């Protein structure tokens, strides 16, 4: 089991893992990031429990740091859940987090659908289950109404932005919400404008790109190859490569 090629959750989970976050996960496609090489989740119980687990972890680590001079910072705790899970059973947890003065970060992975169970609509999509237009709940406005003052939106395909924003919010001495917004790649293929390829003479087989756990990247004869039939053009692997060995594929002449 692995995140799909071009999955918008990959960039955020990769960034959180590199920031050594203690991740309280939830039920959704993103739970697949628990497996190596991402190895991003630390715990997962049931739908909506990510925020309440994170709240408990943050409070416990805060107490522990007072007794042991803070070897593990409570600021490392991050809760992660999807948009449909948030609307289903995460709103109350966020409310409790704000009300009880939590000081950690909640990341809402907004891929504009309920991807794991069949692309059902939810209160954030603007469409009913019957496909009729309806009201749309604004996640950012809802979080602010609950009492979260710091609410930021990132593009999960931009690793530099993800890492910078997540790092800043994890250090904030107040509750915060980061919304990662990109449509599920299986629902919205309009993002597929190109694909990438490896430049063999530049690749030194360091394996950094394989750390993003993309099924479009495979090793052949000791070198990483991008499978053109699987690549969605998200560009996450190219951002990880330090030798500029993964580039946009040139059109065949």
PDB file of C-alpha atoms in Angstrom:
ATOM      1  CA  UNK A   1       0.000   0.000   0.000  1.00  0.00           C
ATOM      2  CA  UNK A   2       1.326   3.406  -0.961  1.00  0.00           C
ATOM      3  CA  UNK A   3       0.115   6.919  -1.739  1.00  0.00           C
ATOM      4  CA  UNK A   4      -0.822   7.363  -5.405  1.00  0.00           C
ATOM      5  CA  UNK A   5       1.596   9.039  -7.789  1.00  0.00           C
ATOM      6  CA  UNK A   6       0.868  12.762  -7.538  1.00  0.00           C
ATOM      7  CA  UNK A   7      -1.075  12.407  -4.279  1.00  0.00           C
ATOM      8  CA  UNK A   8      -1.260  15.883  -2.676  1.00  0.00           C
ATOM      9  CA  UNK A   9      -0.751  14.381   0.787  1.00  0.00           C
ATOM     10  CA  UNK A  10       2.806  13.271  -0.044  1.00  0.00           C
ATOM     11  CA  UNK A  11       4.464  16.695   0.182  1.00  0.00           C
ATOM     12  CA  UNK A  12       3.029  17.494   3.610  1.00  0.00           C
ATOM     13  CA  UNK A  13       3.775  14.087   5.119  1.00  0.00           C
ATOM     14  CA  UNK A  14       7.307  14.146   3.701  1.00  0.00           C
ATOM     15  CA  UNK A  15       7.866  17.608   5.189  1.00  0.00           C
ATOM     16  CA  UNK A  16       6.477  16.663   8.606  1.00  0.00           C
ATOM     17  CA  UNK A  17       8.641  13.543   8.750  1.00  0.00           C
ATOM     18  CA  UNK A  18      11.751  15.625   7.989  1.00  0.00           C
ATOM     19  CA  UNK A  19      10.762  18.085  10.715  1.00  0.00           C
ATOM     20  CA  UNK A  20      10.639  15.123  13.131  1.00  0.00           C
ATOM     21  CA  UNK A  21       7.069  15.896  14.109  1.00  0.00           C
ATOM     22  CA  UNK A  22       5.191  13.622  16.492  1.00  0.00           C
ATOM     23  CA  UNK A  23       2.193  12.905  14.276  1.00  0.00           C
ATOM     24  CA  UNK A  24      -1.205  11.933  15.623  1.00  0.00           C
ATOM     25  CA  UNK A  25      -2.870  10.557  12.511  1.00  0.00           C
ATOM     26  CA  UNK A  26      -6.410   9.820  11.450  1.00  0.00           C
ATOM     27  CA  UNK A  27      -8.276   7.514   9.078  1.00  0.00           C
ATOM     28  CA  UNK A  28      -7.846   8.342   5.392  1.00  0.00           C
ATOM     29  CA  UNK A  29      -5.552   7.866   2.411  1.00  0.00           C
ATOM     30  CA  UNK A  30      -2.844   9.772   4.275  1.00  0.00           C
ATOM     31  CA  UNK A  31      -2.643   6.920   6.821  1.00  0.00           C
ATOM     32  CA  UNK A  32      -0.615   5.066   4.167  1.00  0.00           C
ATOM     33  CA  UNK A  33       2.265   7.398   4.996  1.00  0.00           C
ATOM     34  CA  UNK A  34       2.817   5.336   8.152  1.00  0.00           C
ATOM     35  CA  UNK A  35       4.824   2.888   6.019  1.00  0.00           C
ATOM     36  CA  UNK A  36       8.501   3.291   5.065  1.00  0.00           C
ATOM     37  CA  UNK A  37      10.132   5.238   3.599  1.00  0.00           C
ATOM     38  CA  UNK A  38       7.822   8.089   4.686  1.00  0.00           C
ATOM     39  CA  UNK A  39       7.265   6.578   8.166  1.00  0.00           C
ATOM     40  CA  UNK A  40       5.284   9.682   9.080  1.00  0.00           C
ATOM     41  CA  UNK A  41       2.530   8.592  11.496  1.00  0.00           C
ATOM     42  CA  UNK A  42       3.158   7.779  15.156  1.00  0.00           C
ATOM     43  CA  UNK A  43      -0.356   6.829  16.272  1.00  0.00           C
ATOM     44  CA  UNK A  44      -3.825   6.370  14.824  1.00  0.00           C
ATOM     45  CA  UNK A  45      -7.005   5.168  16.541  1.00  0.00           C
ATOM     46  CA  UNK A  46     -10.297   6.182  14.959  1.00  0.00           C
ATOM     47  CA  UNK A  47     -11.986   8.816  12.831  1.00  0.00           C
ATOM     48  CA  UNK A  48     -11.563  12.266  14.362  1.00  0.00           C
ATOM     49  CA  UNK A  49      -9.231  11.111  17.141  1.00  0.00           C
ATOM     50  CA  UNK A  50      -6.169  12.752  15.609  1.00  0.00           C
ATOM     51  CA  UNK A  51      -6.907  16.159  17.165  1.00  0.00           C
ATOM     52  CA  UNK A  52      -7.898  14.865  20.582  1.00  0.00           C
ATOM     53  CA  UNK A  53      -4.913  12.491  20.669  1.00  0.00           C
ATOM     54  CA  UNK A  54      -2.651  15.361  19.666  1.00  0.00           C
ATOM     55  CA  UNK A  55      -4.140  17.504  22.407  1.00  0.00           C
ATOM     56  CA  UNK A  56      -3.448  14.807  25.005  1.00  0.00           C
ATOM     57  CA  UNK A  57       0.092  14.257  23.720  1.00  0.00           C
ATOM     58  CA  UNK A  58       0.843  17.959  23.787  1.00  0.00           C
ATOM     59  CA  UNK A  59      -0.418  18.329  27.362  1.00  0.00           C
ATOM     60  CA  UNK A  60       1.462  15.217  28.535  1.00  0.00           C
ATOM     61  CA  UNK A  61       4.727  16.337  26.937  1.00  0.00           C
ATOM     62  CA  UNK A  62       4.266  19.789  28.412  1.00  0.00           C
ATOM     63  CA  UNK A  63       4.016  18.269  31.891  1.00  0.00           C
ATOM     64  CA  UNK A  64       6.933  15.915  31.199  1.00  0.00           C
ATOM     65  CA  UNK A  65       9.144  18.782  30.041  1.00  0.00           C
ATOM     66  CA  UNK A  66       8.572  20.565  33.340  1.00  0.00           C
ATOM     67  CA  UNK A  67       9.975  17.521  35.155  1.00  0.00           C
ATOM     68  CA  UNK A  68      12.820  16.594  32.802  1.00  0.00           C
ATOM     69  CA  UNK A  69      14.014  19.941  31.435  1.00  0.00           C
ATOM     70  CA  UNK A  70      12.150  19.501  28.140  1.00  0.00           C
ATOM     71  CA  UNK A  71      14.064  16.845  26.232  1.00  0.00           C
ATOM     72  CA  UNK A  72      11.048  16.347  23.941  1.00  0.00           C
ATOM     73  CA  UNK A  73       9.302  19.588  23.012  1.00  0.00           C
ATOM     74  CA  UNK A  74       5.506  19.584  23.077  1.00  0.00           C
ATOM     75  CA  UNK A  75       5.691  21.837  20.007  1.00  0.00           C
ATOM     76  CA  UNK A  76       6.638  18.806  17.920  1.00  0.00           C
ATOM     77  CA  UNK A  77       3.082  17.429  18.161  1.00  0.00           C
ATOM     78  CA  UNK A  78       1.039  17.723  14.962  1.00  0.00           C
ATOM     79  CA  UNK A  79      -2.418  16.300  14.276  1.00  0.00           C
ATOM     80  CA  UNK A  80      -3.225  15.337  10.685  1.00  0.00           C
ATOM     81  CA  UNK A  81      -6.636  14.594   9.179  1.00  0.00           C
ATOM     82  CA  UNK A  82      -8.489  14.989   5.898  1.00  0.00           C
ATOM     83  CA  UNK A  83     -11.188  17.488   5.005  1.00  0.00           C
ATOM     84  CA  UNK A  84     -14.084  15.027   5.045  1.00  0.00           C
ATOM     85  CA  UNK A  85     -12.881  13.528   8.337  1.00  0.00           C
ATOM     86  CA  UNK A  86     -12.581  17.019   9.768  1.00  0.00           C
ATOM     87  CA  UNK A  87     -16.209  17.815   8.911  1.00  0.00           C
ATOM     88  CA  UNK A  88     -17.379  14.395  10.071  1.00  0.00           C
ATOM     89  CA  UNK A  89     -15.775  14.302  13.503  1.00  0.00           C
ATOM     90  CA  UNK A  90     -12.853  16.715  13.775  1.00  0.00           C
ATOM     91  CA  UNK A  91     -14.620  20.030  14.386  1.00  0.00           C
ATOM     92  CA  UNK A  92     -15.417  19.230  18.023  1.00  0.00           C
ATOM     93  CA  UNK A  93     -11.801  18.230  18.678  1.00  0.00           C
ATOM     94  CA  UNK A  94     -10.547  21.501  17.216  1.00  0.00           C
ATOM     95  CA  UNK A  95     -13.021  23.375  19.393  1.00  0.00           C
ATOM     96  CA  UNK A  96     -11.716  21.580  22.480  1.00  0.00           C
ATOM     97  CA  UNK A  97      -8.140  22.317  21.431  1.00  0.00           C
ATOM     98  CA  UNK A  98      -8.868  26.053  21.197  1.00  0.00           C
ATOM     99  CA  UNK A  99     -10.990  26.134  24.356  1.00  0.00           C
ATOM    100  CA  UNK A 100      -8.415  24.288  26.456  1.00  0.00           C
ATOM    101  CA  UNK A 101      -5.529  26.385  25.141  1.00  0.00           C
ATOM    102  CA  UNK A 102      -3.721  23.745  23.152  1.00  0.00           C
ATOM    103  CA  UNK A 103      -0.378  24.841  21.773  1.00  0.00           C
ATOM    104  CA  UNK A 104       0.145  22.578  18.812  1.00  0.00           C
ATOM    105  CA  UNK A 105      -0.666  22.420  15.098  1.00  0.00           C
ATOM    106  CA  UNK A 106      -3.509  20.730  13.260  1.00  0.00           C
ATOM    107  CA  UNK A 107      -2.952  20.012   9.562  1.00  0.00           C
ATOM    108  CA  UNK A 108      -6.117  19.574   7.501  1.00  0.00           C
ATOM    109  CA  UNK A 109      -5.408  17.802   4.206  1.00  0.00           C
ATOM    110  CA  UNK A 110      -8.075  19.294   1.970  1.00  0.00           C
ATOM    111  CA  UNK A 111      -8.230  17.271  -1.242  1.00  0.00           C
ATOM    112  CA  UNK A 112     -11.797  18.426  -1.973  1.00  0.00           C
ATOM    113  CA  UNK A 113     -13.464  15.023  -1.629  1.00  0.00           C
ATOM    114  CA  UNK A 114     -13.800  11.847   0.443  1.00  0.00           C
ATOM    115  CA  UNK A 115     -11.151  10.005  -1.537  1.00  0.00           C
ATOM    116  CA  UNK A 116     -10.678   6.849   0.501  1.00  0.00           C
ATOM    117  CA  UNK A 117     -14.241   5.561   0.284  1.00  0.00           C
ATOM    118  CA  UNK A 118     -15.427   6.540  -3.180  1.00  0.00           C
ATOM    119  CA  UNK A 119     -15.232  10.318  -3.727  1.00  0.00           C
ATOM    120  CA  UNK A 120     -18.375  11.237  -1.805  1.00  0.00           C
ATOM    121  CA  UNK A 121     -19.104  14.939  -1.395  1.00  0.00           C
ATOM    122  CA  UNK A 122     -19.090  16.593   2.022  1.00  0.00           C
ATOM    123  CA  UNK A 123     -19.993  20.004   3.515  1.00  0.00           C
ATOM    124  CA  UNK A 124     -16.826  21.546   2.098  1.00  0.00           C
ATOM    125  CA  UNK A 125     -17.372  20.635  -1.553  1.00  0.00           C
ATOM    126  CA  UNK A 126     -20.451  22.744  -2.315  1.00  0.00           C
ATOM    127  CA  UNK A 127     -22.398  19.748  -3.572  1.00  0.00           C
ATOM    128  CA  UNK A 128     -24.816  17.315  -1.933  1.00  0.00           C
ATOM    129  CA  UNK A 129     -24.487  13.545  -2.231  1.00  0.00           C
ATOM    130  CA  UNK A 130     -27.155  13.785  -4.923  1.00  0.00           C
ATOM    131  CA  UNK A 131     -24.949  16.179  -6.891  1.00  0.00           C
ATOM    132  CA  UNK A 132     -27.048  19.267  -6.216  1.00  0.00           C
ATOM    133  CA  UNK A 133     -25.394  22.641  -5.495  1.00  0.00           C
ATOM    134  CA  UNK A 134     -25.461  23.595  -1.819  1.00  0.00           C
ATOM    135  CA  UNK A 135     -23.712  25.757   0.761  1.00  0.00           C
ATOM    136  CA  UNK A 136     -19.963  25.364   1.248  1.00  0.00           C
ATOM    137  CA  UNK A 137     -18.249  25.416   4.630  1.00  0.00           C
ATOM    138  CA  UNK A 138     -15.048  27.470   4.565  1.00  0.00           C
ATOM    139  CA  UNK A 139     -12.453  25.576   6.645  1.00  0.00           C
ATOM    140  CA  UNK A 140     -10.357  28.676   7.349  1.00  0.00           C
ATOM    141  CA  UNK A 141     -13.337  30.764   8.486  1.00  0.00           C
ATOM    142  CA  UNK A 142     -14.649  27.898  10.601  1.00  0.00           C
ATOM    143  CA  UNK A 143     -11.281  27.444  12.340  1.00  0.00           C
ATOM    144  CA  UNK A 144     -11.089  31.174  13.105  1.00  0.00           C
ATOM    145  CA  UNK A 145     -14.667  31.196  14.394  1.00  0.00           C
ATOM    146  CA  UNK A 146     -13.758  28.384  16.793  1.00  0.00           C
ATOM    147  CA  UNK A 147     -10.915  30.484  18.171  1.00  0.00           C
ATOM    148  CA  UNK A 148      -7.817  29.584  16.124  1.00  0.00           C
ATOM    149  CA  UNK A 149      -6.094  32.846  15.252  1.00  0.00           C
ATOM    150  CA  UNK A 150      -3.305  31.435  13.101  1.00  0.00           C
ATOM    151  CA  UNK A 151      -4.775  29.687  10.043  1.00  0.00           C
ATOM    152  CA  UNK A 152      -2.595  29.266   6.946  1.00  0.00           C
ATOM    153  CA  UNK A 153      -2.989  27.555   3.569  1.00  0.00           C
ATOM    154  CA  UNK A 154      -0.197  25.779   1.700  1.00  0.00           C
ATOM    155  CA  UNK A 155       0.217  24.072  -1.661  1.00  0.00           C
ATOM    156  CA  UNK A 156       1.483  20.539  -0.863  1.00  0.00           C
ATOM    157  CA  UNK A 157       3.305  20.395  -4.191  1.00  0.00           C
ATOM    158  CA  UNK A 158       5.581  23.222  -2.963  1.00  0.00           C
ATOM    159  CA  UNK A 159       7.967  21.543  -0.518  1.00  0.00           C
ATOM    160  CA  UNK A 160       9.796  24.739   0.399  1.00  0.00           C
ATOM    161  CA  UNK A 161       6.539  26.467   1.325  1.00  0.00           C
ATOM    162  CA  UNK A 162       5.284  23.423   3.247  1.00  0.00           C
ATOM    163  CA  UNK A 163       8.434  23.072   5.300  1.00  0.00           C
ATOM    164  CA  UNK A 164       8.663  26.801   6.068  1.00  0.00           C
ATOM    165  CA  UNK A 165       5.021  27.205   7.119  1.00  0.00           C
ATOM    166  CA  UNK A 166       4.907  23.969   9.114  1.00  0.00           C
ATOM    167  CA  UNK A 167       8.158  24.818  10.888  1.00  0.00           C
ATOM    168  CA  UNK A 168       6.878  28.267  11.836  1.00  0.00           C
ATOM    169  CA  UNK A 169       3.536  26.973  13.100  1.00  0.00           C
ATOM    170  CA  UNK A 170       5.107  24.138  15.079  1.00  0.00           C
ATOM    171  CA  UNK A 171       7.092  26.748  17.010  1.00  0.00           C
ATOM    172  CA  UNK A 172       4.065  28.934  17.706  1.00  0.00           C
ATOM    173  CA  UNK A 173       3.087  29.177  21.358  1.00  0.00           C
ATOM    174  CA  UNK A 174      -0.615  28.981  20.494  1.00  0.00           C
ATOM    175  CA  UNK A 175      -3.009  26.679  18.620  1.00  0.00           C
ATOM    176  CA  UNK A 176      -2.707  26.830  14.848  1.00  0.00           C
ATOM    177  CA  UNK A 177      -4.197  25.267  11.730  1.00  0.00           C
ATOM    178  CA  UNK A 178      -2.472  24.611   8.418  1.00  0.00           C
ATOM    179  CA  UNK A 179      -4.711  23.719   5.474  1.00  0.00           C
ATOM    180  CA  UNK A 180      -2.992  21.755   2.711  1.00  0.00           C
ATOM    181  CA  UNK A 181      -5.128  22.321  -0.369  1.00  0.00           C
ATOM    182  CA  UNK A 182      -4.909  20.342  -3.599  1.00  0.00           C
ATOM    183  CA  UNK A 183      -7.602  18.271  -5.271  1.00  0.00           C
ATOM    184  CA  UNK A 184      -7.209  14.488  -5.215  1.00  0.00           C
ATOM    185  CA  UNK A 185      -5.186  13.531  -8.283  1.00  0.00           C
ATOM    186  CA  UNK A 186      -7.634  10.725  -9.102  1.00  0.00           C
ATOM    187  CA  UNK A 187     -10.473  13.245  -9.312  1.00  0.00           C
ATOM    188  CA  UNK A 188      -8.682  16.154 -10.934  1.00  0.00           C
ATOM    189  CA  UNK A 189      -6.246  15.238 -13.677  1.00  0.00           C
ATOM    190  CA  UNK A 190      -6.086  18.841 -14.964  1.00  0.00           C
ATOM    191  CA  UNK A 191      -2.896  19.233 -12.917  1.00  0.00           C
ATOM    192  CA  UNK A 192      -1.203  16.765 -15.261  1.00  0.00           C
ATOM    193  CA  UNK A 193       0.502  19.068 -17.720  1.00  0.00           C
ATOM    194  CA  UNK A 194       3.818  17.299 -18.097  1.00  0.00           C
ATOM    195  CA  UNK A 195       5.902  14.469 -16.711  1.00  0.00           C
ATOM    196  CA  UNK A 196       9.459  14.179 -15.460  1.00  0.00           C
ATOM    197  CA  UNK A 197      12.481  12.123 -16.422  1.00  0.00           C
ATOM    198  CA  UNK A 198      15.863  11.372 -14.904  1.00  0.00           C
ATOM    199  CA  UNK A 199      19.083  12.604 -16.491  1.00  0.00           C
ATOM    200  CA  UNK A 200      21.248   9.508 -16.175  1.00  0.00           C
ATOM    201  CA  UNK A 201      24.593  11.272 -16.321  1.00  0.00           C
ATOM    202  CA  UNK A 202      23.570  13.562 -13.440  1.00  0.00           C
ATOM    203  CA  UNK A 203      22.121  10.846 -11.179  1.00  0.00           C
ATOM    204  CA  UNK A 204      24.563   9.538  -8.564  1.00  0.00           C
ATOM    205  CA  UNK A 205      22.168   6.933  -7.144  1.00  0.00           C
ATOM    206  CA  UNK A 206      21.885   8.736  -3.789  1.00  0.00           C
ATOM    207  CA  UNK A 207      18.285   7.565  -3.353  1.00  0.00           C
ATOM    208  CA  UNK A 208      16.935  10.822  -1.923  1.00  0.00           C
ATOM    209  CA  UNK A 209      14.100  10.936  -4.436  1.00  0.00           C
ATOM    210  CA  UNK A 210      12.973   7.449  -3.429  1.00  0.00           C
ATOM    211  CA  UNK A 211      12.295   8.865   0.029  1.00  0.00           C
ATOM    212  CA  UNK A 212       9.089  10.489  -1.240  1.00  0.00           C
ATOM    213  CA  UNK A 213       7.672   6.999  -1.821  1.00  0.00           C
ATOM    214  CA  UNK A 214       6.195   7.695  -5.245  1.00  0.00           C
ATOM    215  CA  UNK A 215       5.193   4.627  -7.301  1.00  0.00           C
ATOM    216  CA  UNK A 216       6.254   6.471 -10.463  1.00  0.00           C
ATOM    217  CA  UNK A 217       9.890   6.199  -9.330  1.00  0.00           C
ATOM    218  CA  UNK A 218      11.640   2.844  -9.726  1.00  0.00           C
ATOM    219  CA  UNK A 219      15.245   1.618  -9.864  1.00  0.00           C
ATOM    220  CA  UNK A 220      16.542  -0.027 -13.003  1.00  0.00           C
ATOM    221  CA  UNK A 221      20.163  -1.034 -13.443  1.00  0.00           C
ATOM    222  CA  UNK A 222      21.146   1.002 -10.399  1.00  0.00           C
ATOM    223  CA  UNK A 223      19.529   4.230 -11.582  1.00  0.00           C
ATOM    224  CA  UNK A 224      16.196   5.839 -10.764  1.00  0.00           C
ATOM    225  CA  UNK A 225      13.732   5.877 -13.640  1.00  0.00           C
ATOM    226  CA  UNK A 226      10.504   7.887 -13.832  1.00  0.00           C
ATOM    227  CA  UNK A 227       7.651   5.806 -15.244  1.00  0.00           C
ATOM    228  CA  UNK A 228       6.051   8.068 -17.817  1.00  0.00           C
ATOM    229  CA  UNK A 229       2.763   6.181 -17.689  1.00  0.00           C
ATOM    230  CA  UNK A 230       2.491   6.826 -13.945  1.00  0.00           C
ATOM    231  CA  UNK A 231       4.027  10.288 -13.520  1.00  0.00           C
ATOM    232  CA  UNK A 232       1.473  13.050 -12.895  1.00  0.00           C
ATOM    233  CA  UNK A 233       3.877  15.970 -13.125  1.00  0.00           C
ATOM    234  CA  UNK A 234       3.589  17.074  -9.489  1.00  0.00           C
ATOM    235  CA  UNK A 235       7.332  17.762  -9.335  1.00  0.00           C
ATOM    236  CA  UNK A 236       7.867  16.704  -5.717  1.00  0.00           C
ATOM    237  CA  UNK A 237      10.687  14.298  -6.622  1.00  0.00           C
ATOM    238  CA  UNK A 238      12.487  16.992  -8.625  1.00  0.00           C
ATOM    239  CA  UNK A 239      12.429  19.311  -5.607  1.00  0.00           C
ATOM    240  CA  UNK A 240      14.037  16.622  -3.447  1.00  0.00           C
ATOM    241  CA  UNK A 241      16.865  15.879  -5.912  1.00  0.00           C
ATOM    242  CA  UNK A 242      19.970  17.906  -5.058  1.00  0.00           C
ATOM    243  CA  UNK A 243      21.719  17.323  -8.362  1.00  0.00           C
ATOM    244  CA  UNK A 244      18.978  18.528 -10.703  1.00  0.00           C
ATOM    245  CA  UNK A 245      18.907  15.002 -12.103  1.00  0.00           C
ATOM    246  CA  UNK A 246      15.106  14.914 -12.373  1.00  0.00           C
ATOM    247  CA  UNK A 247      13.763  17.354 -14.934  1.00  0.00           C
ATOM    248  CA  UNK A 248      10.674  18.032 -16.997  1.00  0.00           C
ATOM    249  CA  UNK A 249      10.635  15.572 -19.867  1.00  0.00           C
ATOM    250  CA  UNK A 250      11.436  17.139 -23.197  1.00  0.00           C
ATOM    251  CA  UNK A 251       8.978  16.661 -26.000  1.00  0.00           C
ATOM    252  CA  UNK A 252       9.979  14.010 -28.525  1.00  0.00           C
ATOM    253  CA  UNK A 253      11.135  15.545 -31.778  1.00  0.00           C
TER     254      UNK A 253
END
